[in-house]
Backbone as a printed PyTorch tensor [residue, N CA C, xyz], in Angstrom:
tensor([[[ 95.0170,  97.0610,  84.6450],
         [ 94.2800,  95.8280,  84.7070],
         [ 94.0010,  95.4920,  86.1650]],

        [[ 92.6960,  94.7530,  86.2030],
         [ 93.1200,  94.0720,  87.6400],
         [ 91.7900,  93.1070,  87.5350]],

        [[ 91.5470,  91.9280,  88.3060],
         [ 90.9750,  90.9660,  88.5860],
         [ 90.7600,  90.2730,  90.1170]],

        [[ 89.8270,  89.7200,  90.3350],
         [ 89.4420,  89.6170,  91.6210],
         [ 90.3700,  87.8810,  91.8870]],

        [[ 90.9940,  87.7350,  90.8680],
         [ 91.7320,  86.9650,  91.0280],
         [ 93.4870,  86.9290,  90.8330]],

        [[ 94.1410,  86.8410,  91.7790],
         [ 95.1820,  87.4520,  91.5870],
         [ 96.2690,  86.1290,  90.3610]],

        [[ 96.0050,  85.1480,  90.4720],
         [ 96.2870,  84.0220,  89.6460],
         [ 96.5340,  84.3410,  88.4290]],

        [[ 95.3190,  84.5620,  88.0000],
         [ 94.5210,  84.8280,  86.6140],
         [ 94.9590,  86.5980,  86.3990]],

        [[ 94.9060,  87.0460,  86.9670],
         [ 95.6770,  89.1720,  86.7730],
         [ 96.9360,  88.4960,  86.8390]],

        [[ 98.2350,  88.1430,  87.2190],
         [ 99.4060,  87.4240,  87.3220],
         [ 99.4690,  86.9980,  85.9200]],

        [[ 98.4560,  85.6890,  84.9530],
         [ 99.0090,  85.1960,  83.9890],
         [ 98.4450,  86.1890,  82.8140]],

        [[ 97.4160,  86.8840,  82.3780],
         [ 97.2180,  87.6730,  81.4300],
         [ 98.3110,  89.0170,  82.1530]],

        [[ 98.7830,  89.6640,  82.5970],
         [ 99.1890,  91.0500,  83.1320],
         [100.4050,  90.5460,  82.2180]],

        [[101.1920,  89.7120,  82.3740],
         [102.3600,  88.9930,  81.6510],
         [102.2870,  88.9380,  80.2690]],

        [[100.8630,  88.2130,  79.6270],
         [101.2220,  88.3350,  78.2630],
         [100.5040,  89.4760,  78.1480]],

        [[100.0750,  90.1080,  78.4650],
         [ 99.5690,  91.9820,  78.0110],
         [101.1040,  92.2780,  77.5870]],

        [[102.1190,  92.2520,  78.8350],
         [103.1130,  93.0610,  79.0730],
         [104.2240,  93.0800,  78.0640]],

        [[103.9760,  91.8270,  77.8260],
         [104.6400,  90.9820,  76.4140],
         [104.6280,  91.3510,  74.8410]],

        [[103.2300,  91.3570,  75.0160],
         [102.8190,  91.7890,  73.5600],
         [103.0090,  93.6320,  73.5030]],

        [[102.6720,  94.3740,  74.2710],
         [103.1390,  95.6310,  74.2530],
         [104.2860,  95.8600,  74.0470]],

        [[105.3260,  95.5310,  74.5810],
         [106.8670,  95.2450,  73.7380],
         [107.3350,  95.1640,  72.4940]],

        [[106.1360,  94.3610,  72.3020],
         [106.8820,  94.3620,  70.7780],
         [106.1260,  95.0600,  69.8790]],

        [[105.2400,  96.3740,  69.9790],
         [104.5190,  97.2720,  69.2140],
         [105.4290,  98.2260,  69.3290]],

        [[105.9880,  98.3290,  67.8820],
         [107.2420,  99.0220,  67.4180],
         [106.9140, 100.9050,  67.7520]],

        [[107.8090, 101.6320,  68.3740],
         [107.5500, 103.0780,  68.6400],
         [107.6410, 102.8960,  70.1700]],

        [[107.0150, 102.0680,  71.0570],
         [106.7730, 101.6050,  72.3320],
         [108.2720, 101.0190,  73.0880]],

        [[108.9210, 102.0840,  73.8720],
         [110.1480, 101.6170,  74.6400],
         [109.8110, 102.0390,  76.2800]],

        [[110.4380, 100.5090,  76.9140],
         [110.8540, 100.7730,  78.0250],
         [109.4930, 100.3060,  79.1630]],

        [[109.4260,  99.5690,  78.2820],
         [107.7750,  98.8610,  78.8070],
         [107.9990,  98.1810,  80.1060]],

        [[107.0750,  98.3480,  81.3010],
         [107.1240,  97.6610,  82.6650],
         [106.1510,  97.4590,  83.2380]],

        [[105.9560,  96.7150,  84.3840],
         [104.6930,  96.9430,  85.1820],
         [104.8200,  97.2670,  86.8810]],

        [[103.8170,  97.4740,  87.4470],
         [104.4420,  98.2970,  89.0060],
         [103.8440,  96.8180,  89.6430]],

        [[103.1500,  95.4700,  89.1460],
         [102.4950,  94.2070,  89.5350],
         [103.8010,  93.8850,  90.5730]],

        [[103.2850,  93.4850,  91.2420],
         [103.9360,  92.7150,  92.4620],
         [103.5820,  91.5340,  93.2150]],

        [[103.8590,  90.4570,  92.7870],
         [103.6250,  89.5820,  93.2500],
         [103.7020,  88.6470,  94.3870]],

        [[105.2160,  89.3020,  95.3070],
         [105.7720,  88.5580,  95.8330],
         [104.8660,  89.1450,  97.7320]],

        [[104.3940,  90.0980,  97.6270],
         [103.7450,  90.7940,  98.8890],
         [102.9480,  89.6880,  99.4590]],

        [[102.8130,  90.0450, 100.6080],
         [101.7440,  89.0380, 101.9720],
         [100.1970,  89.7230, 101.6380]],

        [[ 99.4460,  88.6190, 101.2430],
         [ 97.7260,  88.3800, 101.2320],
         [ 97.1550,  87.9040, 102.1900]],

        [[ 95.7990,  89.0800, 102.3070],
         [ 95.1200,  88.8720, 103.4680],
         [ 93.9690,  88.5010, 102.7620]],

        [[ 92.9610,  87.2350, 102.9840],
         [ 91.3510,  87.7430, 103.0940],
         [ 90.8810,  87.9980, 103.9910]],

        [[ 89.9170,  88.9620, 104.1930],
         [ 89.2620,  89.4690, 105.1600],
         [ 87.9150,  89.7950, 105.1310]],

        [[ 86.9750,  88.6850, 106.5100],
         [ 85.5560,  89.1340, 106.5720],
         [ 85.1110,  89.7630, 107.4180]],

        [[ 84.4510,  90.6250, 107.3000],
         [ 83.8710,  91.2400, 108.3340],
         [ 82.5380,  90.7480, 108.6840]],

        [[ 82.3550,  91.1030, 109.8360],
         [ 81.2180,  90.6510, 110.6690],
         [ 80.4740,  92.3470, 110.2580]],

        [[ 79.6370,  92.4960, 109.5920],
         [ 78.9220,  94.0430, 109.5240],
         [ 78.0220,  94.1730, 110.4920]],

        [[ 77.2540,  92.8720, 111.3350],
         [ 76.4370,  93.0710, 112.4110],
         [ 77.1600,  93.4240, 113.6620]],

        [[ 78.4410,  93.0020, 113.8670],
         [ 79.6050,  93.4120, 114.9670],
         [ 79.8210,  94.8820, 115.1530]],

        [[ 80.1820,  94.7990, 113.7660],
         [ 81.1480,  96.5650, 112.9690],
         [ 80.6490,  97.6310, 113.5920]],

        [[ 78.6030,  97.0700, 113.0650],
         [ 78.1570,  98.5580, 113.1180],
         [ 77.5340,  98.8030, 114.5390]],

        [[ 77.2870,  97.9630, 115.5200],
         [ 77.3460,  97.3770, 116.9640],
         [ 78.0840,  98.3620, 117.4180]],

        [[ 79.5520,  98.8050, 116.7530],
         [ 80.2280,  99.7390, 117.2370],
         [ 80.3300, 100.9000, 117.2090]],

        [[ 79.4760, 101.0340, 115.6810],
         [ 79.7120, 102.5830, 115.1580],
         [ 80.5450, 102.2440, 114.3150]],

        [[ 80.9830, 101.1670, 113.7580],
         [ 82.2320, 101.1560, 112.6050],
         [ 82.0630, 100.5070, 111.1960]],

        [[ 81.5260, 101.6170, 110.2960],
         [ 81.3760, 101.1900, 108.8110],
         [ 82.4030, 100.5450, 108.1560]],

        [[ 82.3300, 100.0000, 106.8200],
         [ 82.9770,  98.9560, 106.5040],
         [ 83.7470,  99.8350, 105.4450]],

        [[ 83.3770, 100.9550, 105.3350],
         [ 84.0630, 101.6370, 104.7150],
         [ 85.5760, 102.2440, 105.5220]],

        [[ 85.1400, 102.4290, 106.7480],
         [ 86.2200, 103.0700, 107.7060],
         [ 87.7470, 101.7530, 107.5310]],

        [[ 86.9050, 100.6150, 108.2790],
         [ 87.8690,  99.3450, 108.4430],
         [ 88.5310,  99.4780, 106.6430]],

        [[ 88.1110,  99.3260, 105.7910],
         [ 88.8860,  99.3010, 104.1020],
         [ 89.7170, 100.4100, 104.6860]],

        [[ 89.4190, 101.8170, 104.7440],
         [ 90.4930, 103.0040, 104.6070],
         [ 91.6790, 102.4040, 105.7790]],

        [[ 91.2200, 102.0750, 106.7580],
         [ 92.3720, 101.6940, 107.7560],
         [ 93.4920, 101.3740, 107.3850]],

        [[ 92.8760,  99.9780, 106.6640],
         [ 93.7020,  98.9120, 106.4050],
         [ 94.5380,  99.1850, 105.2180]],

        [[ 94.0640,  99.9440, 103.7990],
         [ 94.6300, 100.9610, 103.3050],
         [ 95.8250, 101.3230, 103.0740]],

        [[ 95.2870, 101.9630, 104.3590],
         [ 96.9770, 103.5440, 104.8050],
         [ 97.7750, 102.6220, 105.3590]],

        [[ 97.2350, 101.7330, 106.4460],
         [ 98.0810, 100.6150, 106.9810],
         [ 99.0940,  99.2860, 105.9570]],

        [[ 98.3250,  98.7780, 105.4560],
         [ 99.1450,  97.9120, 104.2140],
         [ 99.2300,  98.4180, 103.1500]],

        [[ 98.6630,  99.4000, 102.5830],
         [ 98.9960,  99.6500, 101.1650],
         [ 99.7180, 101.1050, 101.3020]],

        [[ 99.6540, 101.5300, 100.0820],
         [100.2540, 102.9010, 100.2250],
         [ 99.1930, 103.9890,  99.3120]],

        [[ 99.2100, 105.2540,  99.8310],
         [ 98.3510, 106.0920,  99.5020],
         [ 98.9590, 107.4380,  99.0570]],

        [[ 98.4320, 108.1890,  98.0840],
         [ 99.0220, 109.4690,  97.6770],
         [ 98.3610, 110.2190,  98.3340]],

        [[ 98.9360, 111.2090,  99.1310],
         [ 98.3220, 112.2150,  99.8540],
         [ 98.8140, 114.1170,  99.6010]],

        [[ 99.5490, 113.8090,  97.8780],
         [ 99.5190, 115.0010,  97.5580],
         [100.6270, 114.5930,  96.1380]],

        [[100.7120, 116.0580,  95.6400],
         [100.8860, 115.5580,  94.1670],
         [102.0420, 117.4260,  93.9220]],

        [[103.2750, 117.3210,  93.8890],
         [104.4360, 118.3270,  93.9080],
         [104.7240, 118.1800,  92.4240]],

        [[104.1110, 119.7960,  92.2730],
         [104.8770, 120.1040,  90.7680],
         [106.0470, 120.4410,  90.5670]],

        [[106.8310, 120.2720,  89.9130],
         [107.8230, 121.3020,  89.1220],
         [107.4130, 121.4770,  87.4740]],

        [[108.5050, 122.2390,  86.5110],
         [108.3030, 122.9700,  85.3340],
         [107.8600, 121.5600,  84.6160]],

        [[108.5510, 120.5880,  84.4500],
         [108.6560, 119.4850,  83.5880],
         [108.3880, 117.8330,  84.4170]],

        [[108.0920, 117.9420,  85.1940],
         [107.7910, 116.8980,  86.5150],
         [106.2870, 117.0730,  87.7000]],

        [[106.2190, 115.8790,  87.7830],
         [105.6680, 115.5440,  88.7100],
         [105.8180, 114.6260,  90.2170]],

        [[105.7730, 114.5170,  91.0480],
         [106.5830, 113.8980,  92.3480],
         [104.9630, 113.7440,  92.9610]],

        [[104.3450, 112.1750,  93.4330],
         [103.2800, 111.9780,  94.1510],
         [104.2220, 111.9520,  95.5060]],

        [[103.3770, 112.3790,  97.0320],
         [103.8460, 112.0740,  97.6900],
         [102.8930, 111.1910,  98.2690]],

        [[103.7500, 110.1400,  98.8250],
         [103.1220, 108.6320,  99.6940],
         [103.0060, 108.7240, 101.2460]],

        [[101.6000, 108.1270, 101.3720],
         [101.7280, 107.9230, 102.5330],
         [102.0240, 106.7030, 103.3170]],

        [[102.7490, 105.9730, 103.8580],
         [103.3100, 104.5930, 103.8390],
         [103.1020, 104.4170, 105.7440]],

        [[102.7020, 103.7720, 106.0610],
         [103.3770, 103.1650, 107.6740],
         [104.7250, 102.3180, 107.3540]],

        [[105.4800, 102.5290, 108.6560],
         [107.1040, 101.8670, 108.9010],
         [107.0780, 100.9040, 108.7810]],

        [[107.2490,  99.9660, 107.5400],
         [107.1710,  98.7010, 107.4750],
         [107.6050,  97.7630, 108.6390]],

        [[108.1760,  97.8780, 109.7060],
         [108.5610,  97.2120, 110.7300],
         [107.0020,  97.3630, 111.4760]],

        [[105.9190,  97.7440, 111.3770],
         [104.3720,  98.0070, 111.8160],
         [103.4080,  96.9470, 110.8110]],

        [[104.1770,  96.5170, 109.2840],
         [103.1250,  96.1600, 108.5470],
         [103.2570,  94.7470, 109.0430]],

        [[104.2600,  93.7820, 109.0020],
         [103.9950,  92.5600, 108.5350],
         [103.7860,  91.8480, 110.8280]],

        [[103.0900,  90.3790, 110.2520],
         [102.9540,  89.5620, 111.4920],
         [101.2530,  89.9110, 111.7210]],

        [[101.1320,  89.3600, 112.6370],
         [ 99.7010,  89.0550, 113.3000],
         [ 99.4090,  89.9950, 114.1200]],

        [[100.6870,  90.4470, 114.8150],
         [100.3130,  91.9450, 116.1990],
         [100.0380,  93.4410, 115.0460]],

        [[100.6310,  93.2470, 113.2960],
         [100.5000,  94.1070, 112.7100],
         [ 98.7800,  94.5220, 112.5680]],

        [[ 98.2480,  93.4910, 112.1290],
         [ 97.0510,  93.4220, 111.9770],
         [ 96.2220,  93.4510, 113.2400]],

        [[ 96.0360,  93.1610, 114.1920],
         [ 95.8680,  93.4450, 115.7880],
         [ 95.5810,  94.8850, 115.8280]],

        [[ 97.0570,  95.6170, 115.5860],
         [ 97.1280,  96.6950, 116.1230],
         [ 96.3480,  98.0890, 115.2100]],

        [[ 95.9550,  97.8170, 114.1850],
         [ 95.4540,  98.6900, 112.9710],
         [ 94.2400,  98.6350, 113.6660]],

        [[ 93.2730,  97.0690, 113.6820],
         [ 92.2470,  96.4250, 114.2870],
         [ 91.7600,  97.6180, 115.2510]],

        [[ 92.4280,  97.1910, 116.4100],
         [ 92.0410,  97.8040, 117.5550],
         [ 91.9510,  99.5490, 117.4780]],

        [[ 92.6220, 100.0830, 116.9110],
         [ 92.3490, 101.4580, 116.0940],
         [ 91.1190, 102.2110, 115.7180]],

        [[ 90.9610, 101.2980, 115.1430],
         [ 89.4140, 101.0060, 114.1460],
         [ 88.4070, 101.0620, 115.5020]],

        [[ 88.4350, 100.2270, 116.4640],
         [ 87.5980, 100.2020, 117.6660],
         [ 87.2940, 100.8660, 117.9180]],

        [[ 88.6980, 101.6800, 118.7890],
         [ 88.7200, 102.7630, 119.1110],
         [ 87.9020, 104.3310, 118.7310]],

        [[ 88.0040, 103.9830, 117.2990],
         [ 87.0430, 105.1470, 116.7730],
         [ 85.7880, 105.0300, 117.4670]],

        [[ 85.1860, 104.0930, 116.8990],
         [ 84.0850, 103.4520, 117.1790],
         [ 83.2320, 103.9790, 118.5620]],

        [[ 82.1410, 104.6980, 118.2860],
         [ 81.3520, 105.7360, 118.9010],
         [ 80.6310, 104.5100, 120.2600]],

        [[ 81.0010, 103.7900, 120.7200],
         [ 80.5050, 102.9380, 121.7670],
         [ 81.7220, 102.5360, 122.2070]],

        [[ 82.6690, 102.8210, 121.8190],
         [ 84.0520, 102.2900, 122.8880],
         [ 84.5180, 103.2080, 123.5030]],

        [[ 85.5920, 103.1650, 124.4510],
         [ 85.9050, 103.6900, 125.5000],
         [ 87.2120, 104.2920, 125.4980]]])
């Protein structure tokens, strides 16, 4: 599931989660929802961005690998599967210099900077 509202994904994700429970055959029911994480909105200036050379696609992937987490490969065995993650050191994610420092990254690429 998901919704551009995290409120509203929060109160249906719950009774989804609910009612799946109790459809008999069905054990061990959960969800990976997390609620308790730090929210950003974020606008971009696209007349700035591309000023630089920096699509708005680049700044999303940044930010990404930077706050979220990403699979960057997928380890078989006979009866298993193991994704492997790509995560930054959470002591890098949270605060204002976190976001700063991803930021300026992004610049950096950016085919008019230095």
């Amino acid at each position: 599931m998901n919704d551009a509202d995290a409120g509203e994904l929060a109160h249906w994700a719950a009774l989804f989660l609910d009612k799946i429970k109790t459809v008999p055959g069905i054990a061990d029911v959960t969800t990976d929802q997390l609620n308790a994480g730090p929210m950003l909105d974020i606008t971009i200036k696209r007349d700035v961005a591309s000023s630089y050379g920096i699509l708005p696609y680049t700044i999303d992937n940044t930010l990404d690998d930077a706050f979220g987490q990403r699979i960057v490969s997928t380890m078989y065995t006979t009866l298993q599967q193991y994704h492997v993650i790509l995560e930054v050191n959470p002591k890098f994610q949270y605060g204002p210099e976190a976001l700063n420092r991803h930021l300026c990254q992004i610049i950096e690429r950016g085919s008019r900077c230095r």
